[in-house]
């Protein structure tokens, strides 16, 4: 039998702090946290690891706070007199960084912009009064990568013989009421119900199957902290339970407990297997152009040679020409995307061959695709219509048309039907930023449609 493990999901509403909150609408949340405080006192950990969504955050890096001590106050919430300081467990923080580096997960103390404690860290400290902490920020990496980073926390604690508690500090959806601060979204209600269900059912691996588009529209800040917490219990039989849930202000406050005493098969294996099965299903129904892009990239990595246009490509794609974008995703996150607005090759198939290589190996926003990633990748191909010049922005529709803005040698391009771009003005603004275009000066607009195949 393994040593008992205790981890918790805690919400972080500032109104729960005495002197900030002026009413008792979240008394149940406060009572739940007091219950957890007593359990942690009895458990007597050496260090509490707090995973926060509100400290310095990077798309491609896990930022671990450094130093001997950290300080913070609640001046942003009208209570500057309440000051908190805490000791950092720098040895554990450094060990986590080293173990992450060994498995090629970018993590460490570089680039920490704000050393002061954020409210998602301050609130757990205020209630739990830890001996020392490690503060870790989430990243833009996939949920699986957050799980793997959580595994580094577990390995580091074992290596140093640290008894730890991991706190996932995060709120659920912020879009649960019409009169709430962020309004209401059906995705918010679905997100909260799903998280509660999976925790109640002891089926936490299902959290990694959640549609990230729903999560984004839910306006949550707890998903990635939870996945780090779960990863820190890898190879353990997790017993999860909901302690309390309420949403008085249109924000979901979920308090949950994750405990374990027994070893079990790694949850990561189940998550990876589920993803592999999804990709197998996708590839059974793969469009020929998507297959062409995938097989071309696989050929380059396996044989260092591109492929010729195979027989399964129809004559239409061999005879017609068009601009093409090839996009690659890994674990629902963009891994590479490169395209051409106007055709540069003799036909669409050749355009796909060319742009697939560019997306995999020459998109300077990402590192090059590696051979060991191939079974985790999902591809899509967008075929562009011939762009047409327009003189009136009323002829645009961000759901139907992509746009090209041109100003001298500067050019910005944006595909249609993108998440959260629902107005013409927003579409133009973002495209202008991409192309370094000054909207106060004359510029040309072209629109185009896209046929997506995946």
Coordinates of C-alpha atoms in Angstrom, one line a residue:
X1 CA 0.0 0.0 0.0
X2 CA 1.3 3.4 -0.9
X3 CA 1.4 6.5 1.3
X4 CA -1.8 8.4 1.4
X5 CA -2.0 11.3 -1.0
X6 CA -4.3 14.4 -0.6
X7 CA -4.9 17.1 -3.3
X8 CA -7.6 19.6 -3.7
X9 CA -9.4 21.9 -6.2
X10 CA -10.1 25.3 -4.6
X11 CA -11.9 28.3 -6.1
X12 CA -10.4 31.7 -5.5
X13 CA -13.2 34.4 -5.1
X14 CA -11.8 37.4 -3.3
X15 CA -15.2 38.0 -1.8
X16 CA -14.5 35.0 0.5
X17 CA -12.0 37.0 2.4
X18 CA -13.2 38.8 5.5
X19 CA -13.2 42.5 4.9
X20 CA -13.7 42.2 1.1
X21 CA -17.0 40.3 1.0
X22 CA -20.0 42.1 2.5
X23 CA -22.5 39.3 2.3
X24 CA -22.8 35.6 3.0
X25 CA -23.8 34.2 -0.4
X26 CA -20.7 32.0 -0.6
X27 CA -20.7 30.7 2.9
X28 CA -20.8 27.1 1.7
X29 CA -17.6 27.6 -0.2
X30 CA -16.0 29.2 2.8
X31 CA -17.1 26.3 5.0
X32 CA -15.7 23.8 2.5
X33 CA -12.3 25.5 2.5
X34 CA -12.3 25.5 6.3
X35 CA -13.0 21.7 6.2
X36 CA -10.0 21.3 3.8
X37 CA -7.8 23.5 6.1
X38 CA -8.5 21.1 9.0
X39 CA -7.7 18.0 6.8
X40 CA -4.5 19.5 5.6
X41 CA -3.5 20.4 9.1
X42 CA -4.0 16.8 10.2
X43 CA -2.1 15.6 7.1
X44 CA 0.8 17.9 8.0
X45 CA 2.5 18.3 4.6
X46 CA 6.1 19.7 4.2
X47 CA 5.1 21.8 1.2
X48 CA 1.9 22.9 -0.6
X49 CA 2.2 23.2 -4.3
X50 CA -0.2 25.8 -5.7
X51 CA -1.0 25.7 -9.4
X52 CA -2.4 29.1 -10.5
X53 CA -3.8 30.5 -13.7
X54 CA -3.1 34.1 -12.7
X55 CA 0.6 34.4 -12.2
X56 CA 3.1 34.9 -15.1
X57 CA 1.9 32.7 -17.9
X58 CA 3.4 31.7 -21.2
X59 CA 2.1 29.7 -24.2
X60 CA 5.2 27.5 -24.3
X61 CA 6.7 27.5 -20.8
X62 CA 5.7 26.5 -17.2
X63 CA 6.8 29.4 -15.0
X64 CA 7.8 28.3 -11.5
X65 CA 8.3 31.2 -9.0
X66 CA 11.8 31.6 -7.6
X67 CA 13.3 33.1 -4.5
X68 CA 13.3 32.5 -0.8
X69 CA 10.1 34.4 0.2
X70 CA 7.1 35.8 -1.6
X71 CA 4.8 38.6 -0.7
X72 CA 1.4 39.9 -1.7
X73 CA -1.7 41.8 -0.5
X74 CA -5.3 42.4 -1.4
X75 CA -5.0 46.1 -2.4
X76 CA -6.5 45.2 -5.8
X77 CA -9.7 44.3 -3.9
X78 CA -9.8 47.3 -1.6
X79 CA -8.0 45.7 1.4
X80 CA -4.3 46.8 1.2
X81 CA -3.9 46.3 4.9
X82 CA -4.1 42.5 4.5
X83 CA -0.6 41.5 3.6
X84 CA 0.7 37.9 3.3
X85 CA 4.2 36.5 3.0
X86 CA 5.2 32.9 2.6
X87 CA 8.4 30.9 2.3
X88 CA 9.2 29.2 -1.1
X89 CA 10.5 25.6 -1.2
X90 CA 13.2 26.5 -3.7
X91 CA 14.8 23.0 -3.5
X92 CA 11.5 21.3 -4.6
X93 CA 11.0 24.0 -7.3
X94 CA 14.4 23.5 -8.8
X95 CA 14.0 19.7 -8.7
X96 CA 10.7 20.0 -10.6
X97 CA 12.4 22.1 -13.2
X98 CA 15.2 19.6 -13.6
X99 CA 12.9 16.6 -14.0
X100 CA 10.7 18.5 -16.5
X101 CA 13.9 19.3 -18.5
X102 CA 14.8 15.6 -18.6
X103 CA 11.6 14.9 -20.5
X104 CA 11.7 18.0 -22.7
X105 CA 9.0 20.0 -20.9
X106 CA 10.0 23.7 -20.9
X107 CA 9.8 24.8 -17.2
X108 CA 11.7 27.0 -14.8
X109 CA 12.0 30.4 -13.1
X110 CA 12.9 32.4 -16.2
X111 CA 10.7 35.3 -17.3
X112 CA 8.7 35.8 -14.1
X113 CA 7.3 39.3 -14.7
X114 CA 5.4 39.9 -11.5
X115 CA 7.0 38.4 -8.3
X116 CA 4.1 39.5 -6.1
X117 CA 1.6 36.7 -5.2
X118 CA -1.5 36.7 -7.3
X119 CA -5.0 36.3 -5.8
X120 CA -5.3 32.7 -6.9
X121 CA -2.3 32.0 -4.7
X122 CA -3.0 34.4 -1.9
X123 CA -6.5 33.0 -1.1
X124 CA -5.3 29.4 -0.5
X125 CA -2.4 30.7 1.6
X126 CA -4.8 32.9 3.6
X127 CA -6.9 29.9 4.6
X128 CA -4.3 27.0 4.6
X129 CA -1.4 28.8 6.3
X130 CA 1.3 26.5 4.7
X131 CA 4.9 26.1 6.1
X132 CA 6.2 26.7 2.6
X133 CA 4.9 26.6 -1.0
X134 CA 5.9 26.1 -4.6
X135 CA 3.9 28.4 -7.0
X136 CA 3.5 27.1 -10.6
X137 CA 1.7 28.9 -13.5
X138 CA -0.2 27.1 -16.2
X139 CA 0.8 27.4 -19.8
X140 CA -0.7 27.3 -23.3
X141 CA 0.4 23.7 -23.7
X142 CA -2.2 20.9 -24.2
X143 CA -4.0 19.2 -21.3
X144 CA -1.9 16.1 -21.7
X145 CA 1.3 18.2 -21.4
X146 CA -0.1 19.7 -18.2
X147 CA -0.7 16.1 -16.9
X148 CA 2.9 15.2 -17.8
X149 CA 4.2 18.3 -16.0
X150 CA 2.1 17.2 -13.0
X151 CA 4.0 13.9 -13.1
X152 CA 7.3 15.9 -12.7
X153 CA 5.9 17.3 -9.4
X154 CA 5.2 13.8 -8.1
X155 CA 8.7 12.6 -9.1
X156 CA 10.4 15.6 -7.6
X157 CA 8.5 15.1 -4.3
X158 CA 9.5 11.4 -4.2
X159 CA 13.1 12.2 -5.0
X160 CA 13.3 14.7 -2.1
X161 CA 11.1 12.6 0.2
X162 CA 8.7 15.6 0.4
X163 CA 5.2 15.2 1.7
X164 CA 3.2 17.5 -0.5
X165 CA -0.4 18.7 -1.1
X166 CA -1.2 20.0 -4.6
X167 CA -3.8 22.7 -4.8
X168 CA -5.4 23.4 -8.1
X169 CA -6.5 27.0 -7.7
X170 CA -9.2 27.7 -10.3
X171 CA -12.8 28.8 -10.8
X172 CA -15.2 27.1 -13.2
X173 CA -17.1 28.9 -15.9
X174 CA -17.5 32.7 -15.5
X175 CA -20.6 32.7 -17.8
X176 CA -23.4 31.2 -15.8
X177 CA -25.9 34.1 -15.4
X178 CA -27.4 36.7 -17.6
X179 CA -26.8 39.3 -15.0
X180 CA -23.4 38.0 -14.1
X181 CA -20.2 40.0 -14.8
X182 CA -19.6 38.0 -18.1
X183 CA -23.1 37.1 -19.1
X184 CA -24.3 33.5 -19.8
X185 CA -23.1 30.9 -22.3
X186 CA -24.5 27.4 -22.8
X187 CA -20.9 26.2 -23.0
X188 CA -20.3 27.5 -19.4
X189 CA -23.2 25.4 -18.0
X190 CA -22.0 22.3 -20.0
X191 CA -18.4 22.8 -18.8
X192 CA -19.3 23.0 -15.1
X193 CA -21.7 20.1 -15.3
X194 CA -19.1 17.9 -17.0
X195 CA -16.3 18.6 -14.6
X196 CA -18.6 18.0 -11.6
X197 CA -19.8 14.7 -13.2
X198 CA -16.4 13.3 -13.9
X199 CA -15.1 14.2 -10.4
X200 CA -18.2 12.6 -8.7
X201 CA -17.8 9.5 -10.9
X202 CA -14.1 9.0 -10.2
X203 CA -13.6 9.2 -13.9
X204 CA -11.1 12.1 -14.1
X205 CA -9.5 10.8 -17.3
X206 CA -12.7 12.0 -19.1
X207 CA -11.7 15.6 -18.4
X208 CA -9.0 15.2 -21.0
X209 CA -11.6 14.3 -23.6
X210 CA -13.5 17.6 -23.2
X211 CA -13.9 19.7 -26.3
X212 CA -11.5 22.7 -25.9
X213 CA -13.8 24.9 -27.9
X214 CA -16.4 24.4 -25.2
X215 CA -13.8 25.1 -22.5
X216 CA -12.8 28.3 -24.2
X217 CA -16.3 29.6 -24.6
X218 CA -17.0 28.7 -21.0
X219 CA -14.6 31.3 -19.8
X220 CA -13.0 29.1 -17.1
X221 CA -9.7 29.3 -15.3
X222 CA -9.6 25.9 -13.6
X223 CA -9.2 23.3 -16.3
X224 CA -5.4 23.3 -16.6
X225 CA -4.7 23.5 -12.8
X226 CA -6.9 20.4 -12.4
X227 CA -5.0 18.5 -15.1
X228 CA -1.7 19.3 -13.4
X229 CA -3.1 18.1 -10.1
X230 CA -4.3 14.8 -11.7
X231 CA -0.9 14.3 -13.3
X232 CA 0.7 14.7 -9.9
X233 CA -1.2 11.5 -8.9
X234 CA 0.0 9.4 -11.8
X235 CA 0.0 5.7 -11.2
X236 CA -2.4 6.1 -8.3
X237 CA -6.0 5.0 -7.9
X238 CA -7.7 8.4 -7.6
X239 CA -10.7 8.8 -5.3
X240 CA -12.3 12.1 -6.3
X241 CA -15.3 13.8 -4.7
X242 CA -17.1 17.1 -4.9
X243 CA -17.2 18.9 -1.6
X244 CA -19.2 21.9 -2.7
X245 CA -20.4 23.8 -5.8
X246 CA -22.2 27.1 -6.0
X247 CA -22.6 29.9 -8.5
X248 CA -24.1 32.9 -6.8
X249 CA -22.5 35.6 -9.0
X250 CA -22.5 33.7 -12.3
X251 CA -19.1 32.2 -11.7
X252 CA -18.8 28.5 -10.7
X253 CA -17.0 27.8 -7.5
X254 CA -16.2 24.1 -7.2
X255 CA -14.4 22.6 -4.2
X256 CA -13.2 19.0 -4.7
X257 CA -11.0 16.5 -3.0
X258 CA -8.6 14.0 -4.7
X259 CA -7.1 11.2 -2.5
X260 CA -5.3 8.0 -3.0
X261 CA -3.6 5.2 -1.1
X262 CA -3.3 2.5 -3.8
X263 CA -1.1 2.1 -6.8
X264 CA -2.9 1.7 -10.2
X265 CA -2.2 1.8 -13.9
X266 CA -1.1 5.2 -15.1
X267 CA -4.0 7.3 -16.1
X268 CA -1.8 8.8 -18.8
X269 CA -1.8 5.5 -20.6
X270 CA -5.6 5.6 -20.8
X271 CA -5.6 9.2 -22.0
X272 CA -3.1 8.5 -24.7
X273 CA -5.0 5.3 -25.7
X274 CA -8.2 7.3 -26.0
X275 CA -6.5 9.9 -28.2
X276 CA -5.0 7.2 -30.4
X277 CA -8.4 5.6 -30.9
X278 CA -9.8 9.0 -31.9
X279 CA -7.0 9.6 -34.4
X280 CA -7.5 6.1 -35.9
X281 CA -11.2 6.9 -36.4
X282 CA -10.3 10.2 -38.0
X283 CA -7.9 8.6 -40.4
X284 CA -10.4 6.0 -41.4
X285 CA -12.6 8.8 -42.8
X286 CA -9.7 11.0 -44.0
X287 CA -10.1 13.2 -47.1
X288 CA -7.6 12.4 -49.8
X289 CA -6.0 15.9 -49.6
X290 CA -5.5 15.5 -45.9
X291 CA -4.1 12.0 -46.4
X292 CA -1.7 13.5 -49.0
X293 CA -0.5 16.2 -46.5
X294 CA 0.0 13.6 -43.7
X295 CA 1.7 11.0 -45.9
X296 CA 4.1 13.6 -47.3
X297 CA 5.2 14.7 -43.8
X298 CA 5.5 11.1 -42.7
X299 CA 7.6 10.3 -45.8
X300 CA 10.0 13.2 -45.1
X301 CA 10.5 12.1 -41.5
X302 CA 10.9 8.4 -42.4
X303 CA 12.7 8.5 -45.7
X304 CA 13.9 12.1 -46.0
X305 CA 12.0 12.3 -49.3
X306 CA 8.7 13.9 -50.4
X307 CA 6.1 11.8 -52.2
X308 CA 4.8 12.0 -55.7
X309 CA 1.1 12.7 -56.2
X310 CA -0.6 9.3 -55.6
X311 CA -3.4 7.6 -57.6
X312 CA -6.0 8.3 -54.9
X313 CA -5.9 12.0 -55.7
X314 CA -8.8 12.9 -58.1
X315 CA -8.1 14.5 -61.5
X316 CA -9.8 17.7 -60.3
X317 CA -7.1 18.3 -57.7
X318 CA -4.4 17.5 -60.4
X319 CA -5.9 20.0 -62.9
X320 CA -7.2 22.9 -60.9
X321 CA -5.0 25.4 -59.0
X322 CA -5.8 27.5 -55.9
X323 CA -4.3 28.9 -52.7
X324 CA -4.1 26.3 -49.9
X325 CA -3.5 26.3 -46.2
X326 CA -2.3 23.2 -44.4
X327 CA -2.9 23.1 -40.6
X328 CA -1.6 20.6 -38.1
X329 CA -2.9 20.1 -34.5
X330 CA -1.6 18.1 -31.6
X331 CA -3.9 17.4 -28.6
X332 CA -6.3 20.1 -29.9
X333 CA -3.5 22.7 -30.0
X334 CA -2.1 24.2 -33.2
X335 CA 1.3 22.7 -34.1
X336 CA 1.8 24.3 -37.4
X337 CA -0.1 26.2 -40.1
X338 CA 1.2 27.6 -43.4
X339 CA -0.6 28.5 -46.6
X340 CA -0.7 30.4 -49.8
X341 CA -3.3 33.0 -50.8
X342 CA -2.7 32.6 -54.5
X343 CA -1.5 29.4 -56.2
X344 CA 2.2 28.9 -56.5
X345 CA 2.2 25.4 -57.9
X346 CA 0.6 23.9 -61.1
X347 CA -2.3 22.3 -59.2
X348 CA -4.0 21.9 -55.8
X349 CA -2.3 18.6 -55.0
X350 CA 1.2 20.1 -55.5
X351 CA 0.2 23.1 -53.4
X352 CA -0.8 20.7 -50.6
X353 CA 2.6 18.9 -50.9
X354 CA 4.5 22.1 -50.7
X355 CA 2.5 23.7 -47.8
X356 CA 2.4 20.5 -45.8
X357 CA 6.2 20.6 -45.6
X358 CA 6.2 24.3 -44.7
X359 CA 3.6 23.8 -41.9
X360 CA 5.5 20.8 -40.4
X361 CA 9.0 22.2 -40.6
X362 CA 9.1 26.0 -41.4
X363 CA 6.4 27.6 -39.3
X364 CA 8.6 29.8 -37.2
X365 CA 6.1 29.9 -34.4
X366 CA 6.8 26.2 -33.6
X367 CA 9.6 23.8 -33.4
X368 CA 9.8 21.3 -36.3
X369 CA 7.5 18.2 -36.2
X370 CA 9.4 15.2 -34.9
X371 CA 9.0 11.5 -35.9
X372 CA 7.7 10.5 -32.5
X373 CA 4.8 12.9 -32.7
X374 CA 3.3 11.5 -35.9
X375 CA 0.7 9.3 -34.2
X376 CA -0.6 12.3 -32.3
X377 CA -1.2 14.7 -35.1
X378 CA -4.5 15.7 -36.8
X379 CA -4.5 17.6 -40.1
X380 CA -6.8 19.8 -42.1
X381 CA -6.5 21.5 -45.6
X382 CA -8.2 24.7 -46.6
X383 CA -8.7 25.5 -50.3
X384 CA -9.1 29.2 -51.0
X385 CA -11.3 30.8 -53.6
X386 CA -9.7 33.5 -55.8
X387 CA -9.7 36.6 -53.7
X388 CA -11.8 39.5 -54.9
X389 CA -11.3 43.2 -54.2
X390 CA -14.1 45.0 -52.4
X391 CA -14.8 48.7 -51.7
X392 CA -17.4 48.4 -48.9
X393 CA -16.8 46.5 -45.6
X394 CA -20.5 45.7 -45.5
X395 CA -19.8 43.1 -48.1
X396 CA -17.7 41.2 -45.5
X397 CA -18.9 38.4 -43.1
X398 CA -16.3 37.0 -40.7
X399 CA -18.1 33.6 -40.6
X400 CA -18.3 33.3 -44.4
X401 CA -15.3 35.3 -45.8
X402 CA -11.6 35.4 -45.0
X403 CA -9.9 38.7 -45.7
X404 CA -6.6 40.1 -47.0
X405 CA -5.6 43.6 -46.1
X406 CA -2.8 45.3 -48.1
X407 CA -1.0 48.5 -47.5
X408 CA 2.2 49.0 -49.5
X409 CA 4.4 46.0 -49.0
X410 CA 2.5 45.0 -45.8
X411 CA -0.1 42.3 -46.0
X412 CA -2.4 40.6 -43.4
X413 CA -4.5 37.5 -43.9
X414 CA -7.2 35.9 -41.8
X415 CA -9.2 32.8 -42.5
X416 CA -13.0 32.9 -42.0
X417 CA -15.1 31.3 -39.2
X418 CA -12.5 31.7 -36.4
X419 CA -13.3 31.4 -32.7
X420 CA -14.4 34.7 -31.1
X421 CA -14.2 36.7 -34.3
X422 CA -17.8 37.5 -34.8
X423 CA -17.8 41.1 -36.1
X424 CA -16.4 42.7 -39.2
X425 CA -14.6 45.3 -37.1
X426 CA -12.8 42.7 -35.0
X427 CA -11.8 40.7 -38.1
X428 CA -10.3 43.8 -39.7
X429 CA -8.5 44.8 -36.5
X430 CA -6.9 41.4 -36.0
X431 CA -5.9 41.1 -39.6
X432 CA -4.3 44.6 -39.5
X433 CA -2.2 43.7 -36.5
X434 CA -1.0 40.5 -38.2
X435 CA 0.0 42.5 -41.3
X436 CA 1.4 45.6 -39.4
X437 CA -1.2 47.8 -41.2
X438 CA -2.1 51.2 -40.0
X439 CA -5.9 51.5 -40.3
X440 CA -5.8 55.2 -40.2
X441 CA -4.1 55.2 -43.6
X442 CA -5.5 53.9 -46.9
X443 CA -5.4 50.2 -47.4
X444 CA -7.0 47.6 -49.8
X445 CA -9.4 44.8 -48.8
X446 CA -10.0 41.5 -50.6
X447 CA -12.3 38.7 -49.5
X448 CA -12.2 35.0 -50.2
X449 CA -14.1 31.8 -49.2
X450 CA -12.6 28.6 -47.9
X451 CA -13.4 25.0 -48.4
X452 CA -12.1 23.0 -45.5
X453 CA -11.3 19.3 -45.8
X454 CA -10.3 17.1 -42.9

